[in-house]
Amino acid sequence: MARLDPTGVLGVLVSEAVKEVIGLAKSAIHCKEKCSELEVSLTEASGLLDEMNKYSAAEGSLSSSQLDTLLRALQAQVEEAKPLILECQSLQNPILDGLKRIQLATKIDDCSKAIHELLAAAPRNLDIEILHTLKKQKEHVVPEHIFGMEETLERVVSDLLESPVSRKWVGVHGAGGAGKTLLAKRVCANDQVKGHFDPVLWLTFGQSVQVEAKQHELGEQIELEGRVSNETLRRGLAGKRCLLVLDDVWKSIHLDLLDVVQENGSKIFITTRKRDVLDSRGAIKTEMGFLGKEDSMKLFTVHAFPNQKHAQVSKEVVEQVVEKCGGLPLVLKVIGRRMAGTQDWDYVLSKLKDQRLIALDEEQQVLERLKLGYDALLPLRIHQHFLFFAAFPEDYPIGFWDLSGVGKGKGWLPT
């Protein structure tokens, strides 16, 4: 498969060339209408190129024949458009140069249409490929501030490395927002784990998962060619001591199509809210508990006071807000960020103490606490932007063009 150059030089060069021609098109006096249309097409291309170059700089390279094809096609169109605009700018006599101006305008229009068609034809597959590549590369990135997880991490790593070969199922269960996914990422980032298992594979499930799609995703990760099934996946992983992480599994039946690793020291590590999912496989289990008071305060403080400047609020109120977050890392982070730079501590505390909240079941309590962060989004139109994401399935890779198209349709972005 073709690769972008490791330093992303081609992407950067094309991006800079696009921006240069945008500048020329903006300043054009002659053929102004066609130059403006070219500017619009190139601006769309520039947005995508900036994203691609950011990913390339962060990751070193992106493997994709489509990416390479898009870059080279854009490069060709930009190289064709630049001298046309420069020639337009050199025209002096509007009468004597009239025919020449018409010819140049036609050629500029052709470039603009070619770029527009190029972007219209590629976006969905291209975006998904970019995001899929990034997802595979960044899946195990661990946040900077973590508290109160070391003992659980050590136990899970021990279960994975030291349990009998015949015990290939290992898992952690706990409430939503307790940090199970973060724990799994830390497991994958652990040096002992990386040295023991090769490859380390990751699939994210969720409530509405299509398990057959996850089979195909696993097939792509191990570069399996041809038909994907339980049997072909087993053959693809034969002879490898691998770790397969299945994150956020809701139903035990979903595990049937992914029981594909050998009993050769390979492990399947599951994170789930449902203990019975682990029991169905006889898995070695660990419960993901809540953070204690001290660790809860540390995590909350990092997010509520990012500049280490405490607001005009008493320690007692802060402690009460932290207590009402229930020791759940996700809630502590969301409420902490909600409070950063604000003064309405008493209001938030009253909401967290509301008896109607306390009467709800555990999962609904978590959702209501998280909703405080959503309610604080200002201006109110940001609510609409946020709710847009609910139109996509859980864990769906939302592409640049999906956001751009809807943003323009809704008037959030200029057309």
Coordinates of C-alpha atoms in Angstrom, one line a residue:
M1 CA 0.0 0.0 0.0
A2 CA 1.3 3.5 -0.9
R3 CA 2.5 5.6 2.0
L4 CA 2.8 9.3 2.5
D5 CA 6.4 10.3 3.0
P6 CA 7.3 9.8 6.7
T7 CA 7.6 13.5 7.5
G8 CA 4.5 14.5 5.6
V9 CA 6.5 16.8 3.3
L10 CA 4.2 16.3 0.4
G11 CA 1.1 17.2 2.5
V12 CA 2.8 20.3 3.8
L13 CA 3.9 21.4 0.4
V14 CA 0.5 21.0 -1.2
S15 CA -1.1 22.7 1.8
E16 CA 1.2 25.7 1.5
A17 CA 0.6 25.9 -2.3
V18 CA -3.1 25.8 -1.8
K19 CA -3.0 28.7 0.7
E20 CA -0.7 30.7 -1.7
V21 CA -3.2 30.3 -4.6
I22 CA -6.1 31.2 -2.3
G23 CA -4.3 34.4 -1.5
L24 CA -3.7 35.1 -5.2
A25 CA -7.4 34.4 -6.0
K26 CA -8.6 36.8 -3.3
S27 CA -6.5 39.6 -4.7
A28 CA -7.5 39.0 -8.4
I29 CA -9.0 42.0 -10.2
H30 CA -9.6 40.4 -13.6
C31 CA -11.6 37.1 -13.8
K32 CA -12.8 37.9 -10.3
E33 CA -15.9 35.8 -10.3
K34 CA -14.1 32.6 -11.4
C35 CA -11.2 33.3 -9.1
S36 CA -13.7 33.6 -6.2
E37 CA -15.2 30.2 -7.1
L38 CA -11.7 28.7 -7.2
E39 CA -11.0 30.3 -3.8
V40 CA -14.1 28.5 -2.3
S41 CA -13.0 25.1 -3.7
L42 CA -9.4 25.6 -2.5
T43 CA -10.6 26.7 1.0
E44 CA -12.5 23.4 1.3
A45 CA -9.4 21.5 0.3
S46 CA -7.2 23.6 2.7
G47 CA -9.4 22.5 5.7
L48 CA -8.9 18.9 4.9
L49 CA -5.2 19.3 4.2
D50 CA -4.7 21.0 7.5
E51 CA -6.3 18.0 9.3
M52 CA -4.2 15.6 7.3
N53 CA -1.0 17.4 8.0
K54 CA -1.8 17.6 11.7
Y55 CA -2.3 13.9 11.9
S56 CA 0.8 13.3 9.8
A57 CA 2.9 15.4 12.1
A58 CA 1.5 13.7 15.2
E59 CA 1.8 10.1 13.9
G60 CA 4.7 10.3 11.4
S61 CA 2.8 9.0 8.4
L62 CA -0.6 7.8 7.2
S63 CA -0.8 4.6 5.2
S64 CA -3.4 5.2 2.4
S65 CA -3.3 5.1 -1.3
Q66 CA -6.3 7.4 -1.3
L67 CA -4.5 10.0 0.7
D68 CA -1.6 9.9 -1.6
T69 CA -3.8 10.1 -4.7
L70 CA -5.8 13.1 -3.3
L71 CA -2.6 15.0 -2.5
R72 CA -1.1 14.5 -5.9
A73 CA -4.3 15.3 -7.7
L74 CA -4.7 18.6 -5.7
Q75 CA -1.1 19.4 -6.3
A76 CA -1.6 19.1 -10.1
Q77 CA -4.7 21.3 -10.0
V78 CA -3.0 24.0 -7.9
E79 CA 0.1 24.0 -10.1
E80 CA -2.2 24.5 -13.1
A81 CA -4.3 27.2 -11.4
K82 CA -1.4 29.4 -10.1
P83 CA 0.0 30.6 -13.5
L84 CA -3.5 31.2 -14.8
I85 CA -4.3 33.6 -12.0
L86 CA -0.9 35.3 -12.3
E87 CA -1.5 35.8 -16.1
C88 CA -4.9 37.2 -15.3
Q89 CA -3.3 39.7 -13.0
S90 CA -0.9 40.8 -15.7
L91 CA -3.6 41.8 -18.1
Q92 CA -3.7 45.6 -18.7
N93 CA -6.1 46.5 -21.4
P94 CA -9.7 45.3 -20.7
I95 CA -10.6 45.7 -24.4
L96 CA -7.6 44.3 -26.2
D97 CA -7.1 41.5 -23.6
G98 CA -10.9 40.7 -23.5
L99 CA -10.6 37.4 -25.4
K100 CA -7.5 36.3 -23.4
R101 CA -9.4 37.1 -20.2
I102 CA -12.4 34.9 -21.3
Q103 CA -10.0 32.0 -22.1
L104 CA -8.2 32.3 -18.7
A105 CA -11.6 32.5 -16.9
T106 CA -12.7 29.3 -18.6
K107 CA -9.5 27.5 -17.6
I108 CA -9.7 28.7 -14.0
D109 CA -13.3 27.6 -13.9
D110 CA -12.2 24.1 -15.1
C111 CA -9.6 24.0 -12.3
S112 CA -12.2 25.0 -9.7
K113 CA -14.7 22.3 -11.0
A114 CA -12.0 19.7 -11.0
I115 CA -11.1 20.4 -7.4
H116 CA -14.7 20.4 -6.3
E117 CA -15.4 17.1 -8.1
L118 CA -12.2 15.6 -6.6
L119 CA -13.3 16.5 -3.0
A120 CA -16.9 15.5 -3.6
A121 CA -15.9 12.1 -4.9
A122 CA -13.4 11.2 -2.2
P123 CA -14.6 12.5 1.2
R124 CA -16.6 9.7 2.9
N125 CA -14.2 6.8 2.2
L126 CA -11.2 9.1 2.7
D127 CA -12.4 10.5 6.0
I128 CA -13.3 7.1 7.4
E129 CA -9.9 5.7 6.3
I130 CA -8.1 8.7 8.0
L131 CA -10.1 8.2 11.2
H132 CA -9.8 4.5 11.1
T133 CA -6.0 4.8 10.8
L134 CA -5.9 7.3 13.7
K135 CA -8.2 5.2 15.8
K136 CA -5.8 2.2 15.5
Q137 CA -2.8 4.3 16.2
K138 CA -4.2 6.4 19.1
E139 CA -6.5 3.9 20.8
H140 CA -4.2 3.4 23.7
V141 CA -3.3 7.0 24.4
V142 CA -3.5 7.6 28.2
P143 CA -4.4 11.0 29.7
E144 CA -2.0 12.9 31.8
H145 CA -3.8 13.0 35.1
I146 CA -4.8 9.6 36.6
F147 CA -5.5 8.9 40.2
G148 CA -6.5 5.8 42.3
M149 CA -6.1 3.1 39.7
E150 CA -2.7 1.5 40.5
E151 CA -3.8 -1.4 42.6
T152 CA -6.5 -2.5 40.0
L153 CA -4.0 -2.1 37.2
E154 CA -1.4 -4.3 38.9
R155 CA -4.0 -7.0 39.5
V156 CA -5.2 -7.0 35.9
V157 CA -1.7 -7.1 34.5
S158 CA -0.9 -10.0 36.8
D159 CA -4.0 -11.8 35.7
L160 CA -3.0 -11.4 32.0
L161 CA 0.6 -12.4 32.4
E162 CA 0.5 -15.0 35.1
S163 CA -2.8 -16.9 34.8
P164 CA -2.8 -20.4 33.3
V165 CA -2.8 -20.8 29.6
S166 CA -6.2 -22.4 29.8
R167 CA -7.7 -19.2 31.3
K168 CA -7.8 -17.0 28.3
W169 CA -10.7 -14.8 29.4
V170 CA -9.9 -11.9 31.8
G171 CA -12.2 -9.0 32.5
V172 CA -13.1 -6.0 34.6
H173 CA -16.6 -4.9 35.5
G174 CA -18.0 -1.7 37.1
A175 CA -20.3 1.2 36.8
G176 CA -20.5 3.5 33.8
G177 CA -17.9 6.3 34.2
A178 CA -15.8 4.3 36.7
G179 CA -12.7 4.3 34.4
K180 CA -12.9 0.8 32.8
T181 CA -11.8 2.0 29.3
L182 CA -9.0 4.1 30.8
L183 CA -7.8 1.0 32.7
A184 CA -7.8 -1.0 29.5
K185 CA -5.8 1.7 27.8
R186 CA -3.3 1.7 30.6
V187 CA -3.1 -2.1 30.4
C188 CA -2.3 -1.9 26.7
A189 CA 0.3 0.8 27.4
N190 CA 2.0 -1.2 30.1
D191 CA 5.6 -2.2 29.1
Q192 CA 5.2 -5.7 30.5
V193 CA 2.1 -6.3 28.5
K194 CA 3.5 -4.9 25.3
G195 CA 6.6 -7.1 25.7
H196 CA 4.5 -10.2 26.4
F197 CA 1.8 -9.9 23.7
D198 CA 2.1 -9.3 20.0
P199 CA -0.1 -8.1 18.6
V200 CA -2.3 -6.1 21.0
L201 CA -5.7 -5.6 19.4
W202 CA -8.6 -3.4 20.4
L203 CA -12.3 -3.4 19.5
T204 CA -14.9 -1.0 21.0
F205 CA -18.4 -2.4 21.4
G206 CA -21.3 -0.5 23.0
Q207 CA -25.1 -1.2 23.3
S208 CA -26.0 -1.2 19.6
V209 CA -22.9 -3.0 18.2
Q210 CA -23.0 -5.0 15.0
V211 CA -20.7 -7.9 15.9
E212 CA -20.1 -8.9 12.3
A213 CA -18.8 -5.4 11.7
K214 CA -16.4 -5.9 14.6
Q215 CA -15.2 -9.2 13.0
H216 CA -14.3 -7.2 9.9
E217 CA -12.6 -4.5 11.9
L218 CA -10.5 -7.2 13.6
G219 CA -9.7 -8.6 10.2
E220 CA -8.5 -5.2 9.0
Q221 CA -6.3 -4.8 12.1
I222 CA -4.5 -8.1 11.4
E223 CA -4.5 -7.4 7.6
L224 CA -6.6 -10.4 6.8
E225 CA -7.4 -10.9 3.1
G226 CA -10.6 -12.4 1.7
R227 CA -13.7 -13.6 3.6
V228 CA -13.8 -12.8 7.3
S229 CA -15.2 -15.4 9.7
N230 CA -14.4 -17.0 13.1
E231 CA -12.3 -19.6 11.3
T232 CA -10.3 -17.2 9.1
L233 CA -9.7 -14.9 12.1
R234 CA -8.4 -17.9 14.1
R235 CA -6.1 -18.8 11.2
G236 CA -4.9 -15.2 11.0
L237 CA -4.0 -15.2 14.7
A238 CA -2.6 -18.8 14.8
G239 CA 0.8 -19.1 16.3
K240 CA 0.6 -15.6 17.8
R241 CA 0.4 -14.8 21.5
C242 CA -2.0 -11.9 21.3
L243 CA -4.1 -9.7 23.5
L244 CA -7.5 -8.9 22.2
V245 CA -9.3 -6.1 24.1
L246 CA -13.1 -6.0 23.9
D247 CA -14.1 -2.7 25.4
D248 CA -17.6 -1.9 26.7
V249 CA -19.3 -5.3 26.0
W250 CA -23.0 -5.4 27.0
K251 CA -24.1 -8.9 26.0
S252 CA -22.4 -12.3 26.4
I253 CA -23.7 -13.4 23.1
H254 CA -21.6 -10.8 21.4
L255 CA -18.5 -12.7 22.5
D256 CA -19.3 -15.8 20.4
L257 CA -18.1 -14.4 17.1
L258 CA -14.9 -13.1 18.7
D259 CA -13.6 -16.2 20.5
V260 CA -10.8 -16.4 18.0
V261 CA -7.5 -16.6 20.0
Q262 CA -5.7 -19.8 20.8
E263 CA -5.0 -21.2 24.3
N264 CA -1.3 -20.6 23.9
G265 CA -1.0 -17.7 26.4
S266 CA -3.2 -15.4 24.4
K267 CA -5.8 -13.5 26.3
I268 CA -9.2 -11.8 25.7
F269 CA -9.6 -8.8 28.0
I270 CA -13.2 -7.6 28.4
T271 CA -14.5 -4.4 30.0
T272 CA -18.2 -4.4 30.9
R273 CA -20.8 -3.0 33.2
K274 CA -22.4 -6.4 33.4
R275 CA -20.7 -8.9 35.7
D276 CA -22.8 -11.8 34.1
V277 CA -20.9 -11.1 30.8
L278 CA -17.7 -12.2 32.5
D279 CA -19.4 -15.1 34.3
S280 CA -20.7 -16.5 31.0
R281 CA -17.0 -17.2 30.0
G282 CA -15.7 -18.1 33.4
A283 CA -13.4 -15.1 33.2
I284 CA -10.9 -14.0 35.8
K285 CA -12.8 -11.0 37.2
T286 CA -11.8 -7.7 38.8
E287 CA -14.3 -5.1 40.0
M288 CA -13.7 -1.5 39.1
G289 CA -14.4 0.4 42.3
F290 CA -15.0 4.1 42.9
L291 CA -12.3 6.6 43.7
G292 CA -11.7 7.4 47.4
K293 CA -12.1 10.9 48.9
E294 CA -8.5 11.9 48.4
D295 CA -8.1 10.7 44.8
S296 CA -11.5 12.2 43.9
M297 CA -10.4 15.6 45.2
K298 CA -7.1 15.4 43.3
L299 CA -8.9 14.5 40.0
F300 CA -11.6 17.1 40.5
T301 CA -9.1 19.9 41.3
V302 CA -7.0 19.2 38.2
H303 CA -10.1 20.0 36.0
A304 CA -11.9 22.6 38.2
F305 CA -8.7 24.7 38.8
P306 CA -6.5 24.1 35.7
N307 CA -4.3 27.1 36.5
Q308 CA -4.1 26.2 40.1
K309 CA -6.0 29.4 40.9
H310 CA -8.9 28.5 43.2
A311 CA -12.1 30.4 42.7
Q312 CA -13.8 32.4 45.5
V313 CA -15.4 29.3 47.0
S314 CA -15.0 27.6 50.3
K315 CA -13.2 24.3 50.7
E316 CA -16.3 22.9 52.3
V317 CA -18.4 23.6 49.2
V318 CA -15.8 22.1 47.0
E319 CA -15.7 19.0 49.2
Q320 CA -19.5 18.7 49.1
V321 CA -19.5 18.9 45.2
V322 CA -16.8 16.3 45.0
E323 CA -18.7 14.0 47.4
K324 CA -21.8 14.2 45.3
C325 CA -19.8 13.1 42.2
G326 CA -19.9 9.7 43.8
G327 CA -16.2 8.8 43.2
L328 CA -16.8 8.3 39.4
P329 CA -13.9 9.6 37.4
L330 CA -16.0 10.6 34.4
V331 CA -18.4 12.7 36.6
L332 CA -15.5 14.3 38.5
K333 CA -13.9 15.4 35.2
V334 CA -17.1 16.7 33.6
I335 CA -18.3 18.5 36.7
G336 CA -14.8 19.8 37.3
R337 CA -14.6 21.3 33.8
R338 CA -18.1 22.6 34.3
M339 CA -16.9 24.6 37.4
A340 CA -13.6 25.9 35.9
G341 CA -13.8 29.7 35.8
T342 CA -17.4 29.9 37.1
Q343 CA -18.9 31.1 40.3
D344 CA -22.2 29.2 40.5
W345 CA -21.0 26.6 43.0
D346 CA -24.1 26.8 45.2
Y347 CA -26.3 26.2 42.2
V348 CA -24.4 23.1 41.1
L349 CA -24.3 21.8 44.6
S350 CA -28.1 22.2 45.0
K351 CA -28.6 20.3 41.8
L352 CA -26.3 17.5 43.0
K353 CA -28.2 17.3 46.3
D354 CA -31.7 17.3 44.6
Q355 CA -33.7 14.5 46.2
R356 CA -35.2 13.6 42.7
L357 CA -31.6 12.8 41.6
I358 CA -30.9 10.7 44.6
A359 CA -34.1 8.7 44.0
L360 CA -32.9 7.6 40.5
D361 CA -31.1 4.4 39.8
E362 CA -27.3 4.5 39.6
E363 CA -27.0 4.8 35.8
Q364 CA -29.6 7.6 35.6
Q365 CA -27.9 9.5 38.5
V366 CA -24.7 9.4 36.4
L367 CA -26.5 10.8 33.4
E368 CA -28.1 13.6 35.4
R369 CA -24.8 14.6 36.8
L370 CA -23.2 14.7 33.4
K371 CA -26.1 16.8 32.1
L372 CA -25.0 19.6 34.3
G373 CA -22.0 20.0 32.0
Y374 CA -24.3 20.1 28.9
D375 CA -26.6 22.6 30.5
A376 CA -23.6 25.0 31.0
L377 CA -22.8 25.2 27.3
L378 CA -23.1 28.8 26.2
P379 CA -24.3 30.3 24.0
L380 CA -27.4 28.2 23.7
R381 CA -26.8 27.4 20.0
I382 CA -23.8 25.3 21.2
H383 CA -26.5 22.9 22.5
Q384 CA -27.6 22.3 18.9
H385 CA -24.0 21.6 17.9
F386 CA -23.6 19.1 20.7
L387 CA -26.8 17.3 20.0
F388 CA -25.9 16.9 16.4
F389 CA -23.5 14.1 17.5
A390 CA -26.5 12.1 18.8
A391 CA -27.5 11.6 15.1
F392 CA -24.6 9.2 14.7
P393 CA -24.4 5.7 16.1
E394 CA -22.3 5.1 19.2
D395 CA -18.5 5.0 18.4
Y396 CA -19.1 6.0 14.8
P397 CA -16.1 7.7 13.2
I398 CA -17.5 11.2 12.3
G399 CA -15.6 12.6 9.4
F400 CA -14.6 16.1 8.5
W401 CA -17.1 16.2 5.6
D402 CA -20.0 15.1 7.8
L403 CA -19.4 18.0 10.1
S404 CA -18.6 20.5 7.4
G405 CA -21.8 19.6 5.3
V406 CA -24.1 19.8 8.3
G407 CA -22.5 22.9 9.6
K408 CA -23.1 24.6 6.2
G409 CA -26.6 23.3 6.0
K410 CA -27.5 24.6 9.4
G411 CA -25.8 27.9 8.9
W412 CA -23.1 27.3 11.5
L413 CA -20.4 27.6 8.9
P414 CA -20.1 29.9 5.9
T415 CA -21.0 28.3 2.5

